mmCIF file with all atom_site columns, C-alpha atoms and ligand atoms in Angstrom:
data_model
loop_
_atom_site.group_PDB
_atom_site.id
_atom_site.type_symbol
_atom_site.label_atom_id
_atom_site.label_alt_id
_atom_site.label_comp_id
_atom_site.label_asym_id
_atom_site.label_entity_id
_atom_site.label_seq_id
_atom_site.pdbx_PDB_ins_code
_atom_site.Cartn_x
_atom_site.Cartn_y
_atom_site.Cartn_z
_atom_site.occupancy
_atom_site.B_iso_or_equiv
_atom_site.pdbx_formal_charge
_atom_site.auth_seq_id
_atom_site.auth_comp_id
_atom_site.auth_asym_id
_atom_site.auth_atom_id
_atom_site.pdbx_PDB_model_num
ATOM   1   C CA . MET X 1 1   ? 95.482  161.995 108.334 1.00 0.00 ? 1160 MET X CA 1
ATOM   2   C CA . ILE X 1 2   ? 97.297  162.107 111.633 1.00 0.00 ? 1161 ILE X CA 1
ATOM   3   C CA . SER X 1 3   ? 98.843  159.842 114.235 1.00 0.00 ? 1162 SER X CA 1
ATOM   4   C CA . GLY X 1 4   ? 99.518  162.199 117.126 1.00 0.00 ? 1163 GLY X CA 1
ATOM   5   C CA . ARG X 1 5   ? 99.686  165.752 118.369 1.00 0.00 ? 1164 ARG X CA 1
ATOM   6   C CA . GLY X 1 6   ? 98.101  167.348 115.319 1.00 0.00 ? 1165 GLY X CA 1
ATOM   7   C CA . SER X 1 7   ? 99.783  170.737 115.425 1.00 0.00 ? 1166 SER X CA 1
ATOM   8   C CA . ASN X 1 8   ? 99.983  170.833 111.613 1.00 0.00 ? 1167 ASN X CA 1
ATOM   9   C CA . LEU X 1 9   ? 96.307  169.946 111.476 1.00 0.00 ? 1168 LEU X CA 1
ATOM   10  C CA . GLN X 1 10  ? 95.636  172.899 113.767 1.00 0.00 ? 1169 GLN X CA 1
ATOM   11  C CA . ALA X 1 11  ? 97.716  175.192 111.574 1.00 0.00 ? 1170 ALA X CA 1
ATOM   12  C CA . LEU X 1 12  ? 95.688  174.121 108.528 1.00 0.00 ? 1171 LEU X CA 1
ATOM   13  C CA . VAL X 1 13  ? 92.336  174.560 110.232 1.00 0.00 ? 1172 VAL X CA 1
ATOM   14  C CA . LYS X 1 14  ? 93.327  177.963 111.587 1.00 0.00 ? 1173 LYS X CA 1
ATOM   15  C CA . ALA X 1 15  ? 94.591  179.150 108.209 1.00 0.00 ? 1174 ALA X CA 1
ATOM   16  C CA . ALA X 1 16  ? 91.347  177.961 106.616 1.00 0.00 ? 1175 ALA X CA 1
ATOM   17  C CA . GLN X 1 17  ? 89.365  179.977 109.161 1.00 0.00 ? 1176 GLN X CA 1
ATOM   18  C CA . ASN X 1 18  ? 91.531  183.117 109.048 1.00 0.00 ? 1177 ASN X CA 1
ATOM   19  C CA . GLU X 1 19  ? 91.821  183.190 105.275 1.00 0.00 ? 1178 GLU X CA 1
ATOM   20  C CA . ALA X 1 20  ? 88.280  181.974 104.524 1.00 0.00 ? 1179 ALA X CA 1
ATOM   21  C CA . TRP X 1 21  ? 89.413  179.107 102.299 1.00 0.00 ? 1180 TRP X CA 1
ATOM   22  C CA . GLN X 1 22  ? 86.823  177.900 99.807  1.00 0.00 ? 1181 GLN X CA 1
ATOM   23  C CA . ALA X 1 23  ? 87.138  174.368 101.177 1.00 0.00 ? 1182 ALA X CA 1
ATOM   24  C CA . ARG X 1 24  ? 86.196  172.364 104.215 1.00 0.00 ? 1183 ARG X CA 1
ATOM   25  C CA . PHE X 1 25  ? 87.771  169.594 106.239 1.00 0.00 ? 1184 PHE X CA 1
ATOM   26  C CA . VAL X 1 26  ? 85.548  166.585 105.654 1.00 0.00 ? 1185 VAL X CA 1
ATOM   27  C CA . ALA X 1 27  ? 87.316  164.333 108.155 1.00 0.00 ? 1186 ALA X CA 1
ATOM   28  C CA . VAL X 1 28  ? 90.372  163.809 110.309 1.00 0.00 ? 1187 VAL X CA 1
ATOM   29  C CA . ILE X 1 29  ? 91.485  160.187 110.296 1.00 0.00 ? 1188 ILE X CA 1
ATOM   30  C CA . SER X 1 30  ? 93.957  158.698 112.749 1.00 0.00 ? 1189 SER X CA 1
ATOM   31  C CA . ASN X 1 31  ? 95.471  155.232 113.044 1.00 0.00 ? 1190 ASN X CA 1
ATOM   32  C CA . GLN X 1 32  ? 96.079  155.944 116.750 1.00 0.00 ? 1191 GLN X CA 1
ATOM   33  C CA . PRO X 1 33  ? 92.915  156.044 118.890 1.00 0.00 ? 1192 PRO X CA 1
ATOM   34  C CA . ASP X 1 34  ? 94.505  158.399 121.444 1.00 0.00 ? 1193 ASP X CA 1
ATOM   35  C CA . ALA X 1 35  ? 95.922  160.931 118.972 1.00 0.00 ? 1194 ALA X CA 1
ATOM   36  C CA . LYS X 1 36  ? 95.590  164.416 120.478 1.00 0.00 ? 1195 LYS X CA 1
ATOM   37  C CA . GLY X 1 37  ? 94.641  165.850 117.098 1.00 0.00 ? 1196 GLY X CA 1
ATOM   38  C CA . LEU X 1 38  ? 91.360  163.928 117.210 1.00 0.00 ? 1197 LEU X CA 1
ATOM   39  C CA . ASP X 1 39  ? 90.235  166.053 120.173 1.00 0.00 ? 1198 ASP X CA 1
ATOM   40  C CA . PHE X 1 40  ? 91.044  169.200 118.252 1.00 0.00 ? 1199 PHE X CA 1
ATOM   41  C CA . ALA X 1 41  ? 89.025  167.930 115.293 1.00 0.00 ? 1200 ALA X CA 1
ATOM   42  C CA . ARG X 1 42  ? 86.010  167.154 117.479 1.00 0.00 ? 1201 ARG X CA 1
ATOM   43  C CA . GLN X 1 43  ? 86.217  170.558 119.159 1.00 0.00 ? 1202 GLN X CA 1
ATOM   44  C CA . ASN X 1 44  ? 86.160  172.149 115.721 1.00 0.00 ? 1203 ASN X CA 1
ATOM   45  C CA . GLY X 1 45  ? 83.222  170.192 114.395 1.00 0.00 ? 1204 GLY X CA 1
ATOM   46  C CA . ILE X 1 46  ? 85.263  167.986 112.070 1.00 0.00 ? 1205 ILE X CA 1
ATOM   47  C CA . PRO X 1 47  ? 84.380  164.266 111.994 1.00 0.00 ? 1206 PRO X CA 1
ATOM   48  C CA . ALA X 1 48  ? 87.189  162.449 113.841 1.00 0.00 ? 1207 ALA X CA 1
ATOM   49  C CA . ILE X 1 49  ? 87.623  158.863 112.713 1.00 0.00 ? 1208 ILE X CA 1
ATOM   50  C CA . VAL X 1 50  ? 89.907  156.115 113.989 1.00 0.00 ? 1209 VAL X CA 1
ATOM   51  C CA . VAL X 1 51  ? 91.100  153.328 111.727 1.00 0.00 ? 1210 VAL X CA 1
ATOM   52  C CA . ASN X 1 52  ? 93.358  151.438 114.109 1.00 0.00 ? 1211 ASN X CA 1
ATOM   53  C CA . HIS X 1 53  ? 96.091  149.543 112.265 1.00 0.00 ? 1212 HIS X CA 1
ATOM   54  C CA . ARG X 1 54  ? 96.245  147.039 115.147 1.00 0.00 ? 1213 ARG X CA 1
ATOM   55  C CA . ASP X 1 55  ? 92.798  145.771 114.143 1.00 0.00 ? 1214 ASP X CA 1
ATOM   56  C CA . PHE X 1 56  ? 94.117  144.462 110.824 1.00 0.00 ? 1215 PHE X CA 1
ATOM   57  C CA . ALA X 1 57  ? 96.191  141.393 110.054 1.00 0.00 ? 1216 ALA X CA 1
ATOM   58  C CA . SER X 1 58  ? 98.235  143.009 107.284 1.00 0.00 ? 1217 SER X CA 1
ATOM   59  C CA . ARG X 1 59  ? 99.300  146.355 105.918 1.00 0.00 ? 1218 ARG X CA 1
ATOM   60  C CA . GLU X 1 60  ? 97.179  145.630 102.835 1.00 0.00 ? 1219 GLU X CA 1
ATOM   61  C CA . ALA X 1 61  ? 94.037  145.018 104.897 1.00 0.00 ? 1220 ALA X CA 1
ATOM   62  C CA . PHE X 1 62  ? 94.625  148.188 106.909 1.00 0.00 ? 1221 PHE X CA 1
ATOM   63  C CA . ASP X 1 63  ? 95.160  150.271 103.788 1.00 0.00 ? 1222 ASP X CA 1
ATOM   64  C CA . GLU X 1 64  ? 92.012  148.858 102.198 1.00 0.00 ? 1223 GLU X CA 1
ATOM   65  C CA . ALA X 1 65  ? 89.950  149.846 105.231 1.00 0.00 ? 1224 ALA X CA 1
ATOM   66  C CA . LEU X 1 66  ? 91.614  153.236 105.267 1.00 0.00 ? 1225 LEU X CA 1
ATOM   67  C CA . ALA X 1 67  ? 90.803  153.793 101.586 1.00 0.00 ? 1226 ALA X CA 1
ATOM   68  C CA . LYS X 1 68  ? 87.193  152.800 102.154 1.00 0.00 ? 1227 LYS X CA 1
ATOM   69  C CA . THR X 1 69  ? 86.897  155.301 104.987 1.00 0.00 ? 1228 THR X CA 1
ATOM   70  C CA . ILE X 1 70  ? 88.574  158.051 102.988 1.00 0.00 ? 1229 ILE X CA 1
ATOM   71  C CA . ASP X 1 71  ? 86.433  157.421 99.908  1.00 0.00 ? 1230 ASP X CA 1
ATOM   72  C CA . SER X 1 72  ? 83.256  157.612 101.969 1.00 0.00 ? 1231 SER X CA 1
ATOM   73  C CA . PHE X 1 73  ? 84.075  161.324 102.383 1.00 0.00 ? 1232 PHE X CA 1
ATOM   74  C CA . SER X 1 74  ? 85.049  161.880 98.701  1.00 0.00 ? 1233 SER X CA 1
ATOM   75  C CA . PRO X 1 75  ? 87.900  164.261 99.494  1.00 0.00 ? 1234 PRO X CA 1
ATOM   76  C CA . ASP X 1 76  ? 89.659  166.258 96.785  1.00 0.00 ? 1235 ASP X CA 1
ATOM   77  C CA . LEU X 1 77  ? 92.879  166.346 98.794  1.00 0.00 ? 1236 LEU X CA 1
ATOM   78  C CA . ILE X 1 78  ? 94.412  164.092 101.425 1.00 0.00 ? 1237 ILE X CA 1
ATOM   79  C CA . ALA X 1 79  ? 96.931  165.815 103.681 1.00 0.00 ? 1238 ALA X CA 1
ATOM   80  C CA . LEU X 1 80  ? 99.200  163.607 105.758 1.00 0.00 ? 1239 LEU X CA 1
ATOM   81  C CA . ALA X 1 81  ? 100.078 165.550 108.878 1.00 0.00 ? 1240 ALA X CA 1
ATOM   82  C CA . GLY X 1 82  ? 102.246 163.389 111.094 1.00 0.00 ? 1241 GLY X CA 1
ATOM   83  C CA . PHE X 1 83  ? 100.667 160.171 109.843 1.00 0.00 ? 1242 PHE X CA 1
ATOM   84  C CA . MET X 1 84  ? 103.184 157.563 110.967 1.00 0.00 ? 1243 MET X CA 1
ATOM   85  C CA . ARG X 1 85  ? 102.385 154.477 108.888 1.00 0.00 ? 1244 ARG X CA 1
ATOM   86  C CA . VAL X 1 86  ? 104.107 153.363 105.730 1.00 0.00 ? 1245 VAL X CA 1
ATOM   87  C CA . LEU X 1 87  ? 101.446 153.067 103.034 1.00 0.00 ? 1246 LEU X CA 1
ATOM   88  C CA . THR X 1 88  ? 101.223 150.298 100.425 1.00 0.00 ? 1247 THR X CA 1
ATOM   89  C CA . ASP X 1 89  ? 101.763 150.960 96.726  1.00 0.00 ? 1248 ASP X CA 1
ATOM   90  C CA . PRO X 1 90  ? 98.110  150.381 95.691  1.00 0.00 ? 1249 PRO X CA 1
ATOM   91  C CA . PHE X 1 91  ? 96.980  152.887 98.313  1.00 0.00 ? 1250 PHE X CA 1
ATOM   92  C CA . ILE X 1 92  ? 99.502  155.471 97.153  1.00 0.00 ? 1251 ILE X CA 1
ATOM   93  C CA . ASP X 1 93  ? 98.681  154.908 93.478  1.00 0.00 ? 1252 ASP X CA 1
ATOM   94  C CA . ARG X 1 94  ? 94.981  155.353 94.166  1.00 0.00 ? 1253 ARG X CA 1
ATOM   95  C CA . TYR X 1 95  ? 95.534  158.887 95.498  1.00 0.00 ? 1254 TYR X CA 1
ATOM   96  C CA . GLN X 1 96  ? 98.397  159.935 93.221  1.00 0.00 ? 1255 GLN X CA 1
ATOM   97  C CA . GLY X 1 97  ? 98.362  163.663 92.630  1.00 0.00 ? 1256 GLY X CA 1
ATOM   98  C CA . ARG X 1 98  ? 95.963  164.369 95.479  1.00 0.00 ? 1257 ARG X CA 1
ATOM   99  C CA . MET X 1 99  ? 97.876  163.205 98.541  1.00 0.00 ? 1258 MET X CA 1
ATOM   100 C CA . ILE X 1 100 ? 100.528 165.413 100.112 1.00 0.00 ? 1259 ILE X CA 1
ATOM   101 C CA . ASN X 1 101 ? 102.789 165.138 103.149 1.00 0.00 ? 1260 ASN X CA 1
ATOM   102 C CA . ILE X 1 102 ? 104.876 167.381 105.346 1.00 0.00 ? 1261 ILE X CA 1
ATOM   103 C CA . HIS X 1 103 ? 108.320 166.191 106.334 1.00 0.00 ? 1262 HIS X CA 1
ATOM   104 C CA . PRO X 1 104 ? 110.617 167.864 108.877 1.00 0.00 ? 1263 PRO X CA 1
ATOM   105 C CA . SER X 1 105 ? 113.738 168.276 106.749 1.00 0.00 ? 1264 SER X CA 1
ATOM   106 C CA . LEU X 1 106 ? 114.907 169.944 103.572 1.00 0.00 ? 1265 LEU X CA 1
ATOM   107 C CA . LEU X 1 107 ? 114.354 166.951 101.306 1.00 0.00 ? 1266 LEU X CA 1
ATOM   108 C CA . PRO X 1 108 ? 116.109 165.128 99.738  1.00 0.00 ? 1267 PRO X CA 1
ATOM   109 C CA . HIS X 1 109 ? 118.224 165.444 102.889 1.00 0.00 ? 1268 HIS X CA 1
ATOM   110 C CA . PHE X 1 110 ? 117.215 163.342 105.874 1.00 0.00 ? 1269 PHE X CA 1
ATOM   111 C CA . PRO X 1 111 ? 114.199 161.330 104.758 1.00 0.00 ? 1270 PRO X CA 1
ATOM   112 C CA . GLY X 1 112 ? 112.799 159.027 107.455 1.00 0.00 ? 1271 GLY X CA 1
ATOM   113 C CA . LEU X 1 113 ? 112.881 159.504 111.210 1.00 0.00 ? 1272 LEU X CA 1
ATOM   114 C CA . HIS X 1 114 ? 114.972 161.549 113.685 1.00 0.00 ? 1273 HIS X CA 1
ATOM   115 C CA . THR X 1 115 ? 115.650 164.270 111.171 1.00 0.00 ? 1274 THR X CA 1
ATOM   116 C CA . HIS X 1 116 ? 116.683 166.908 113.711 1.00 0.00 ? 1275 HIS X CA 1
ATOM   117 C CA . GLU X 1 117 ? 119.227 164.676 115.442 1.00 0.00 ? 1276 GLU X CA 1
ATOM   118 C CA . ARG X 1 118 ? 120.635 163.700 112.062 1.00 0.00 ? 1277 ARG X CA 1
ATOM   119 C CA . ALA X 1 119 ? 120.825 167.319 110.903 1.00 0.00 ? 1278 ALA X CA 1
ATOM   120 C CA . LEU X 1 120 ? 122.799 168.223 114.042 1.00 0.00 ? 1279 LEU X CA 1
ATOM   121 C CA . GLU X 1 121 ? 125.095 165.237 113.609 1.00 0.00 ? 1280 GLU X CA 1
ATOM   122 C CA . ALA X 1 122 ? 125.763 166.160 109.997 1.00 0.00 ? 1281 ALA X CA 1
ATOM   123 C CA . GLY X 1 123 ? 126.614 169.718 111.065 1.00 0.00 ? 1282 GLY X CA 1
ATOM   124 C CA . VAL X 1 124 ? 124.370 171.363 108.470 1.00 0.00 ? 1283 VAL X CA 1
ATOM   125 C CA . LYS X 1 125 ? 123.874 175.092 108.952 1.00 0.00 ? 1284 LYS X CA 1
ATOM   126 C CA . LYS X 1 126 ? 120.449 175.105 107.341 1.00 0.00 ? 1285 LYS X CA 1
ATOM   127 C CA . HIS X 1 127 ? 117.542 172.800 108.095 1.00 0.00 ? 1286 HIS X CA 1
ATOM   128 C CA . GLY X 1 128 ? 113.798 173.007 107.610 1.00 0.00 ? 1287 GLY X CA 1
ATOM   129 C CA . ALA X 1 129 ? 110.704 171.299 106.305 1.00 0.00 ? 1288 ALA X CA 1
ATOM   130 C CA . SER X 1 130 ? 109.252 170.205 102.972 1.00 0.00 ? 1289 SER X CA 1
ATOM   131 C CA . VAL X 1 131 ? 105.773 169.664 101.603 1.00 0.00 ? 1290 VAL X CA 1
ATOM   132 C CA . HIS X 1 132 ? 105.643 167.084 98.829  1.00 0.00 ? 1291 HIS X CA 1
ATOM   133 C CA . PHE X 1 133 ? 103.299 164.899 96.839  1.00 0.00 ? 1292 PHE X CA 1
ATOM   134 C CA . VAL X 1 134 ? 103.263 161.341 98.155  1.00 0.00 ? 1293 VAL X CA 1
ATOM   135 C CA . THR X 1 135 ? 104.752 158.747 95.814  1.00 0.00 ? 1294 THR X CA 1
ATOM   136 C CA . ARG X 1 136 ? 105.771 155.143 96.358  1.00 0.00 ? 1295 ARG X CA 1
ATOM   137 C CA . VAL X 1 137 ? 109.126 155.866 97.961  1.00 0.00 ? 1296 VAL X CA 1
ATOM   138 C CA . VAL X 1 138 ? 108.754 157.309 101.472 1.00 0.00 ? 1297 VAL X CA 1
ATOM   139 C CA . ASP X 1 139 ? 109.608 161.031 101.666 1.00 0.00 ? 1298 ASP X CA 1
ATOM   140 C CA . GLU X 1 140 ? 110.672 161.144 98.035  1.00 0.00 ? 1299 GLU X CA 1
ATOM   141 C CA . GLY X 1 141 ? 107.784 162.622 96.030  1.00 0.00 ? 1300 GLY X CA 1
ATOM   142 C CA . PRO X 1 142 ? 107.908 165.876 94.041  1.00 0.00 ? 1301 PRO X CA 1
ATOM   143 C CA . ILE X 1 143 ? 108.577 168.816 96.344  1.00 0.00 ? 1302 ILE X CA 1
ATOM   144 C CA . ILE X 1 144 ? 105.922 171.535 96.448  1.00 0.00 ? 1303 ILE X CA 1
ATOM   145 C CA . CYS X 1 145 ? 107.558 174.021 98.793  1.00 0.00 ? 1304 CYS X CA 1
ATOM   146 C CA . GLN X 1 146 ? 110.160 174.194 101.515 1.00 0.00 ? 1305 GLN X CA 1
ATOM   147 C CA . GLY X 1 147 ? 110.794 176.314 104.581 1.00 0.00 ? 1306 GLY X CA 1
ATOM   148 C CA . GLU X 1 148 ? 114.331 176.973 105.757 1.00 0.00 ? 1307 GLU X CA 1
ATOM   149 C CA . VAL X 1 149 ? 115.536 177.673 109.276 1.00 0.00 ? 1308 VAL X CA 1
ATOM   150 C CA . PRO X 1 150 ? 119.084 178.247 110.557 1.00 0.00 ? 1309 PRO X CA 1
ATOM   151 C CA . VAL X 1 151 ? 120.813 175.703 112.773 1.00 0.00 ? 1310 VAL X CA 1
ATOM   152 C CA . LEU X 1 152 ? 122.193 177.724 115.672 1.00 0.00 ? 1311 LEU X CA 1
ATOM   153 C CA . PRO X 1 153 ? 125.383 176.912 117.606 1.00 0.00 ? 1312 PRO X CA 1
ATOM   154 C CA . ASN X 1 154 ? 123.664 175.904 120.841 1.00 0.00 ? 1313 ASN X CA 1
ATOM   155 C CA . ASP X 1 155 ? 120.810 173.945 119.284 1.00 0.00 ? 1314 ASP X CA 1
ATOM   156 C CA . ASP X 1 156 ? 119.805 170.550 120.542 1.00 0.00 ? 1315 ASP X CA 1
ATOM   157 C CA . ALA X 1 157 ? 117.251 168.341 118.795 1.00 0.00 ? 1316 ALA X CA 1
ATOM   158 C CA . ASP X 1 158 ? 114.403 169.924 120.775 1.00 0.00 ? 1317 ASP X CA 1
ATOM   159 C CA . THR X 1 159 ? 115.222 173.572 120.075 1.00 0.00 ? 1318 THR X CA 1
ATOM   160 C CA . LEU X 1 160 ? 115.796 172.770 116.425 1.00 0.00 ? 1319 LEU X CA 1
ATOM   161 C CA . ALA X 1 161 ? 112.565 170.750 116.183 1.00 0.00 ? 1320 ALA X CA 1
ATOM   162 C CA . ALA X 1 162 ? 110.610 173.653 117.670 1.00 0.00 ? 1321 ALA X CA 1
ATOM   163 C CA . ARG X 1 163 ? 112.060 176.090 115.112 1.00 0.00 ? 1322 ARG X CA 1
ATOM   164 C CA . VAL X 1 164 ? 111.285 173.709 112.258 1.00 0.00 ? 1323 VAL X CA 1
ATOM   165 C CA . LEU X 1 165 ? 107.763 173.034 113.531 1.00 0.00 ? 1324 LEU X CA 1
ATOM   166 C CA . LYS X 1 166 ? 106.965 176.762 113.474 1.00 0.00 ? 1325 LYS X CA 1
ATOM   167 C CA . MET X 1 167 ? 108.085 176.792 109.858 1.00 0.00 ? 1326 MET X CA 1
ATOM   168 C CA . GLU X 1 168 ? 105.974 173.685 109.103 1.00 0.00 ? 1327 GLU X CA 1
ATOM   169 C CA . HIS X 1 169 ? 102.960 175.618 110.306 1.00 0.00 ? 1328 HIS X CA 1
ATOM   170 C CA . ARG X 1 170 ? 103.749 178.351 107.754 1.00 0.00 ? 1329 ARG X CA 1
ATOM   171 C CA . ILE X 1 171 ? 104.421 176.223 104.696 1.00 0.00 ? 1330 ILE X CA 1
ATOM   172 C CA . TYR X 1 172 ? 101.768 173.499 104.973 1.00 0.00 ? 1331 TYR X CA 1
ATOM   173 C CA . PRO X 1 173 ? 98.858  175.955 104.741 1.00 0.00 ? 1332 PRO X CA 1
ATOM   174 C CA . LEU X 1 174 ? 100.552 177.609 101.749 1.00 0.00 ? 1333 LEU X CA 1
ATOM   175 C CA . ALA X 1 175 ? 100.690 174.348 99.809  1.00 0.00 ? 1334 ALA X CA 1
ATOM   176 C CA . VAL X 1 176 ? 97.135  173.352 100.691 1.00 0.00 ? 1335 VAL X CA 1
ATOM   177 C CA . LYS X 1 177 ? 95.868  176.773 99.675  1.00 0.00 ? 1336 LYS X CA 1
ATOM   178 C CA . TRP X 1 178 ? 97.557  176.474 96.282  1.00 0.00 ? 1337 TRP X CA 1
ATOM   179 C CA . PHE X 1 179 ? 95.867  173.110 95.797  1.00 0.00 ? 1338 PHE X CA 1
ATOM   180 C CA . ILE X 1 180 ? 92.453  174.408 96.812  1.00 0.00 ? 1339 ILE X CA 1
ATOM   181 C CA . ASN X 1 181 ? 92.811  177.319 94.436  1.00 0.00 ? 1340 ASN X CA 1
ATOM   182 C CA . GLY X 1 182 ? 93.461  174.867 91.606  1.00 0.00 ? 1341 GLY X CA 1
ATOM   183 C CA . ARG X 1 183 ? 97.014  176.093 91.118  1.00 0.00 ? 1342 ARG X CA 1
ATOM   184 C CA . LEU X 1 184 ? 98.938  172.999 92.185  1.00 0.00 ? 1343 LEU X CA 1
ATOM   185 C CA . HIS X 1 185 ? 99.349  169.834 90.118  1.00 0.00 ? 1344 HIS X CA 1
ATOM   186 C CA . GLN X 1 186 ? 101.643 166.855 90.127  1.00 0.00 ? 1345 GLN X CA 1
ATOM   187 C CA . GLU X 1 187 ? 103.025 166.091 86.661  1.00 0.00 ? 1346 GLU X CA 1
ATOM   188 C CA . GLY X 1 188 ? 104.949 162.840 87.059  1.00 0.00 ? 1347 GLY X CA 1
ATOM   189 C CA . SER X 1 189 ? 108.049 163.649 89.076  1.00 0.00 ? 1348 SER X CA 1
ATOM   190 C CA . GLN X 1 190 ? 107.452 167.383 88.804  1.00 0.00 ? 1349 GLN X CA 1
ATOM   191 C CA . VAL X 1 191 ? 105.200 169.942 90.441  1.00 0.00 ? 1350 VAL X CA 1
ATOM   192 C CA . GLN X 1 192 ? 103.342 172.566 88.440  1.00 0.00 ? 1351 GLN X CA 1
ATOM   193 C CA . ILE X 1 193 ? 102.121 175.726 90.118  1.00 0.00 ? 1352 ILE X CA 1
ATOM   194 C CA . SER X 1 194 ? 100.258 178.170 87.957  1.00 0.00 ? 1353 SER X CA 1
ATOM   195 C CA . PRO X 1 195 ? 100.586 181.033 87.891  1.00 0.00 ? 1354 PRO X CA 1
ATOM   196 C CA . PRO X 1 196 ? 104.170 180.610 89.156  1.00 0.00 ? 1355 PRO X CA 1
ATOM   197 C CA . GLU X 1 197 ? 104.798 181.334 92.777  1.00 0.00 ? 1356 GLU X CA 1
ATOM   198 C CA . SER X 1 198 ? 107.514 183.334 94.497  1.00 0.00 ? 1357 SER X CA 1
ATOM   199 C CA . GLN X 1 199 ? 107.242 181.421 97.761  1.00 0.00 ? 1358 GLN X CA 1
ATOM   200 C CA . TYR X 1 200 ? 108.545 177.938 96.941  1.00 0.00 ? 1359 TYR X CA 1
ATOM   201 C CA . ILE X 1 201 ? 111.171 178.550 99.557  1.00 0.00 ? 1360 ILE X CA 1
ATOM   202 C CA . VAL X 1 202 ? 110.151 180.293 102.730 1.00 0.00 ? 1361 VAL X CA 1
ATOM   203 C CA . GLN X 1 203 ? 112.908 181.707 104.907 1.00 0.00 ? 1362 GLN X CA 1
ATOM   204 C CA . ALA X 1 204 ? 112.788 182.148 108.673 1.00 0.00 ? 1363 ALA X CA 1
HETATM 205 C C1 . GRF I 2 .   ? 105.749 166.958 112.079 1.00 0.00 ? 1491 GRF I C1 1
HETATM 206 O O1 . GRF I 2 .   ? 107.058 167.276 112.429 1.00 0.00 ? 1491 GRF I O1 1
HETATM 207 C C2 . GRF I 2 .   ? 105.658 166.504 110.652 1.00 0.00 ? 1491 GRF I C2 1
HETATM 208 O O2 . GRF I 2 .   ? 106.564 167.153 109.819 1.00 0.00 ? 1491 GRF I O2 1
HETATM 209 C C3 . GRF I 2 .   ? 106.030 165.047 110.765 1.00 0.00 ? 1491 GRF I C3 1
HETATM 210 O O3 . GRF I 2 .   ? 105.397 164.614 111.950 1.00 0.00 ? 1491 GRF I O3 1
HETATM 211 C C4 . GRF I 2 .   ? 105.251 165.722 112.839 1.00 0.00 ? 1491 GRF I C4 1
HETATM 212 C C5 . GRF I 2 .   ? 103.804 165.832 113.170 1.00 0.00 ? 1491 GRF I C5 1
HETATM 213 O O4 . GRF I 2 .   ? 103.539 166.816 114.131 1.00 0.00 ? 1491 GRF I O4 1
HETATM 214 N N1 . GRF I 2 .   ? 105.607 164.328 109.581 1.00 0.00 ? 1491 GRF I N1 1
HETATM 215 P P1 . GRF I 2 .   ? 102.051 167.273 114.424 1.00 0.00 ? 1491 GRF I P1 1
HETATM 216 O O5 . GRF I 2 .   ? 101.270 166.012 114.784 1.00 0.00 ? 1491 GRF I O5 1
HETATM 217 O O6 . GRF I 2 .   ? 101.519 167.930 113.202 1.00 0.00 ? 1491 GRF I O6 1
HETATM 218 O O7 . GRF I 2 .   ? 102.153 168.200 115.587 1.00 0.00 ? 1491 GRF I O7 1
#
């Protein structure tokens, strides 16, 4: 599920092609009709669907339509990749344990928006990205893996965002691959990966 550019979507599709994943992308769904990632999906033969939140009177109604669309494809995994809508509790509960998200910070630091600006303001020396299971609190679910990057002295939000994005493109495919291979499970507030993995934290 996307809302924009879709560079993480591209990273996933490319990893699937290069590594011959035993899985296929059944659909790309966007709440924004003009999301660039939809073009990429179409060019790669993946059904590109718009469920425009503006067409619905409430968050609940939007989420219900979204769930209907998703369920029509019977996916095993839902990957949020820059999907910029807050989801309702019933929606999240419905997909518990099979919906994951990528967030551009080392959670639990900097949940929410403008993570790179906030990292610079806080003066942290290390920043990065996290893949996590989606739970009711935004950006708070059990962390699957993280990728670290340094914050360099002359960084601005753009240079830092670019470094983090490159790392996002490394760690999101890792997490999805673990799931596809049946190795990744959410157990309440914890993540189980079996057999254990040496790459929970990826360094630049
Ligand atoms: C990424 O930084 C992702 O971590 C955040 O939204 C951005 C989406 O970028 N959730 P893209 O659409 O995948 O290029």
